[in-house]
Amino acid sequence: MKKYDVIVIGAGPAGYVAAIRSAQLGMKTACIESYRNKHGEPALGGTCLNVGCIPSKALLDSSDQYYRLLNTFPEHGIKAEKVTLDVEAMIARKDQIVRDMTGGIRQLFAANKVEWLQGHGKLLDGKVVEFTPHEGEPERLQAENVILATGSTPIELSAVPLDGERVVDSSGALEFTSVPKRLGIIGAGVIGLEMGSVWSRLGSQVVLLEAQTEFLAAADTRIAREALRQFERQGLDIRLGARVTGSKVTSRNVTITYEDDKGEQTLTVDKVIVAVGRRPNTEHLFADDSNLLLDERGFIHVDEQCRTNIPGVYAIGDVVRGPMLAHKGSEEGIMVAEIIAGKPGFVNYNTIPWVIYTDPEIAWVGRTEQALKAAGIPVKSGTFNFAANGRARAMQSTAGLVKIVAHAETDRILGVHVIGPMASELIAEAVVAMEYGASSEDLARTIHAHPTLSETVREAALSVHKQAIHKAN
Ligand code: FAD
Ligand code: NAD
């Protein structure tokens, strides 16, 4: 039997990072990945690179450019006539980015001597891994350590079955070849809002049906309220408290039935995206006699350091508890590789940033004011609007605000919440500040270049102490 120090199953951002770090640390490493792209070619990178983070951001950027050309360029004195939209070219650009990025991981594997085994991996008893290549017979491999990083899959709704044509999941939403006139999205979560933004900017009338009565329940309420206001202003029709009960597909359209507080409703659209969350990939991953333990929600059970109940077997990324975010999985991958190599690996789960790549962008780190208050922690907060920031005005991107929540007695920053331009980049400063245990005064006394969007973060920190310069405190 072939022997490895580390076998990783799954090459998404959790698994491929774990494999590279393991190899960097001198361990003989193999990574088993079963994915084949729409052309049937084996590809590394998992959901994130192939059908998630990267392709969705490519389309968000393309659609943003188109929207700005039509809607905000004229305010800059730039007028364009006879603007046309080539959706197929847009999708082809996205595909090329995916191809380049996934090819990049292949090169990194080669450079780091990570062996890529193309096919399916299954954990057997005694840290033996059964590898079934795409073509060929299963082979047994012996590992000192196994890292399970098999990711997640979209949850399907029995009331609205996917048909791959009119009713699609998030992967299908990245492949439309023309702009649907009317688009229904089930779930106003992260994917619903991002993909809804893409197709709305390109001209679809978008209706989002959300089961919960609270919009973006995980976000700070002030930010969620502002987000709802901005998205509705952009024309997204967000219907809260909508319980979907059925669907009927014809050759021309789809009719969704749902119930809300006014009774039974129907919605007829050209296409539907189902985006109601994701579930962990654990099917066919382990033999019964491996005795791997799952938790009550079907995720692989792990401790704080991603150890499963089997010594020498770890699990990371979307297949374990915690937010389903690429950077969370990657960080766990590094932690586990370092622990295996005898180093002190650690992930600070309190400083994982969240970003929603809408316009305005939404980003946060730490806890919300409502969660802190519910936990009985005394807090004070400060806010600052982008409308009072010179750079935001120059960019014509004045919607939104920064909110900083600090401990009322120690002033330690407990949460930073941003809705506004480049929130995805601005949040990094807050993550670093929180990693170093900064107080809001520390941020307020830090020099920020002028004119930059980051001055809004500083002004929000000043505002915690009612000392903001460019607003009436
Ligand atoms: P995955 O990326 O799902 O990778 C797991 C891999 O394991 C897959 O390639 C799969 O083929 C393989 N595999 C599974 N079982 C086996 C097996 N038995 N044998 C061999 N291989 C196997 N997150 C962000 O942080 N930022 C974003 O902007 C963002 N945007 C997203 C947009 C969309 C549309 C979607 C769907 C997700 C997005 N996410 C984003 C979430 C992000 O993609 C996931 O959190 C991340 O990919 C999880 O990484 P992972 O390595 O745990 O799993
Ligand atoms: P989500 O959990 O963000 O949102 C799903 C939404 O669907 C929720 O608001 C939920 O209340 C609603 N819902 C559930 N069942 C429903 C039903 N029957 N009818 C109507 N609404 C229903 O999940 P998602 O948007 O599918 O994204 C999946 C995961 O991918 C997320 O956990 C997220 O972390 C990750 N992701 C991250 C990013 C990012 O970081 N920018 C982008 C996309 C996806």
mmCIF file of C-alpha atoms in Angstrom, residues 51-61 63-64 87 90-91 94 168-176 179-180 183-208 231 234 236 271-276 278 356-359:
data_model
loop_
_atom_site.group_PDB
_atom_site.id
_atom_site.type_symbol
_atom_site.label_atom_id
_atom_site.label_comp_id
_atom_site.label_asym_id
_atom_site.label_seq_id
_atom_site.Cartn_x
_atom_site.Cartn_y
_atom_site.Cartn_z
ATOM 1 C CA VAL A 51 -18.743 27.858 -9.045
ATOM 2 C CA GLY A 52 -18.570 30.180 -6.031
ATOM 3 C CA CYS A 53 -16.506 33.123 -4.835
ATOM 4 C CA ILE A 54 -14.474 33.777 -7.969
ATOM 5 C CA PRO A 55 -17.018 33.375 -10.800
ATOM 6 C CA SER A 56 -19.685 35.249 -8.811
ATOM 7 C CA LYS A 57 -17.300 38.163 -8.221
ATOM 8 C CA ALA A 58 -16.350 38.173 -11.911
ATOM 9 C CA LEU A 59 -20.009 38.583 -12.859
ATOM 10 C CA LEU A 60 -20.597 41.121 -10.070
ATOM 11 C CA ASP A 61 -17.796 43.203 -11.520
ATOM 12 C CA SER A 63 -22.554 43.776 -14.201
ATOM 13 C CA ASP A 64 -21.345 46.688 -12.065
ATOM 14 C CA VAL A 87 -23.918 38.075 -21.971
ATOM 15 C CA MET A 90 -19.417 38.134 -20.047
ATOM 16 C CA ILE A 91 -19.770 34.453 -19.150
ATOM 17 C CA LYS A 94 -15.786 34.647 -16.134
ATOM 18 C CA VAL A 168 -31.424 26.411 -11.126
ATOM 19 C CA ASP A 169 -29.114 26.561 -8.107
ATOM 20 C CA SER A 170 -26.229 29.000 -7.601
ATOM 21 C CA SER A 171 -24.069 27.188 -10.181
ATOM 22 C CA GLY A 172 -26.801 27.511 -12.837
ATOM 23 C CA ALA A 173 -27.180 31.192 -11.936
ATOM 24 C CA LEU A 174 -23.612 31.724 -13.146
ATOM 25 C CA GLU A 175 -24.407 30.274 -16.573
ATOM 26 C CA PHE A 176 -27.409 32.194 -17.961
ATOM 27 C CA VAL A 179 -30.824 38.170 -19.203
ATOM 28 C CA PRO A 180 -34.108 36.741 -17.888
ATOM 29 C CA LEU A 183 -36.142 36.422 -12.193
ATOM 30 C CA GLY A 184 -37.375 34.846 -8.974
ATOM 31 C CA ILE A 185 -34.888 34.002 -6.226
ATOM 32 C CA ILE A 186 -35.787 31.821 -3.273
ATOM 33 C CA GLY A 187 -33.735 32.921 -0.268
ATOM 34 C CA ALA A 188 -32.584 36.488 0.355
ATOM 35 C CA GLY A 189 -29.291 35.387 1.903
ATOM 36 C CA VAL A 190 -25.779 36.010 0.634
ATOM 37 C CA ILE A 191 -26.133 34.159 -2.690
ATOM 38 C CA GLY A 192 -29.641 35.498 -3.330
ATOM 39 C CA LEU A 193 -28.462 39.075 -2.855
ATOM 40 C CA GLU A 194 -25.246 38.706 -4.867
ATOM 41 C CA MET A 195 -26.796 36.860 -7.815
ATOM 42 C CA GLY A 196 -29.909 39.042 -7.597
ATOM 43 C CA SER A 197 -27.638 42.086 -7.910
ATOM 44 C CA VAL A 198 -25.859 40.664 -10.962
ATOM 45 C CA TRP A 199 -28.998 39.986 -12.962
ATOM 46 C CA SER A 200 -30.881 43.049 -11.733
ATOM 47 C CA ARG A 201 -28.006 45.306 -12.880
ATOM 48 C CA LEU A 202 -28.167 43.628 -16.281
ATOM 49 C CA GLY A 203 -31.889 44.328 -16.554
ATOM 50 C CA SER A 204 -33.896 41.550 -14.864
ATOM 51 C CA GLN A 205 -36.857 42.383 -12.671
ATOM 52 C CA VAL A 206 -35.802 40.495 -9.567
ATOM 53 C CA VAL A 207 -38.111 39.243 -6.818
ATOM 54 C CA LEU A 208 -36.577 37.591 -3.737
ATOM 55 C CA PHE A 231 -31.566 47.305 -2.304
ATOM 56 C CA GLN A 234 -32.208 49.707 -6.666
ATOM 57 C CA LEU A 236 -34.859 44.507 -5.845
ATOM 58 C CA LYS A 271 -36.230 31.744 -14.286
ATOM 59 C CA VAL A 272 -35.826 30.813 -10.632
ATOM 60 C CA ILE A 273 -32.650 30.567 -8.571
ATOM 61 C CA VAL A 274 -32.922 28.454 -5.423
ATOM 62 C CA ALA A 275 -30.461 29.821 -2.830
ATOM 63 C CA VAL A 276 -31.617 28.559 0.557
ATOM 64 C CA ARG A 278 -25.838 24.661 1.680
ATOM 65 C CA ILE A 356 -21.522 40.471 0.968
ATOM 66 C CA TYR A 357 -20.433 41.805 -2.412
ATOM 67 C CA THR A 358 -23.515 43.835 -3.275
ATOM 68 C CA ASP A 359 -23.553 47.569 -3.977
#
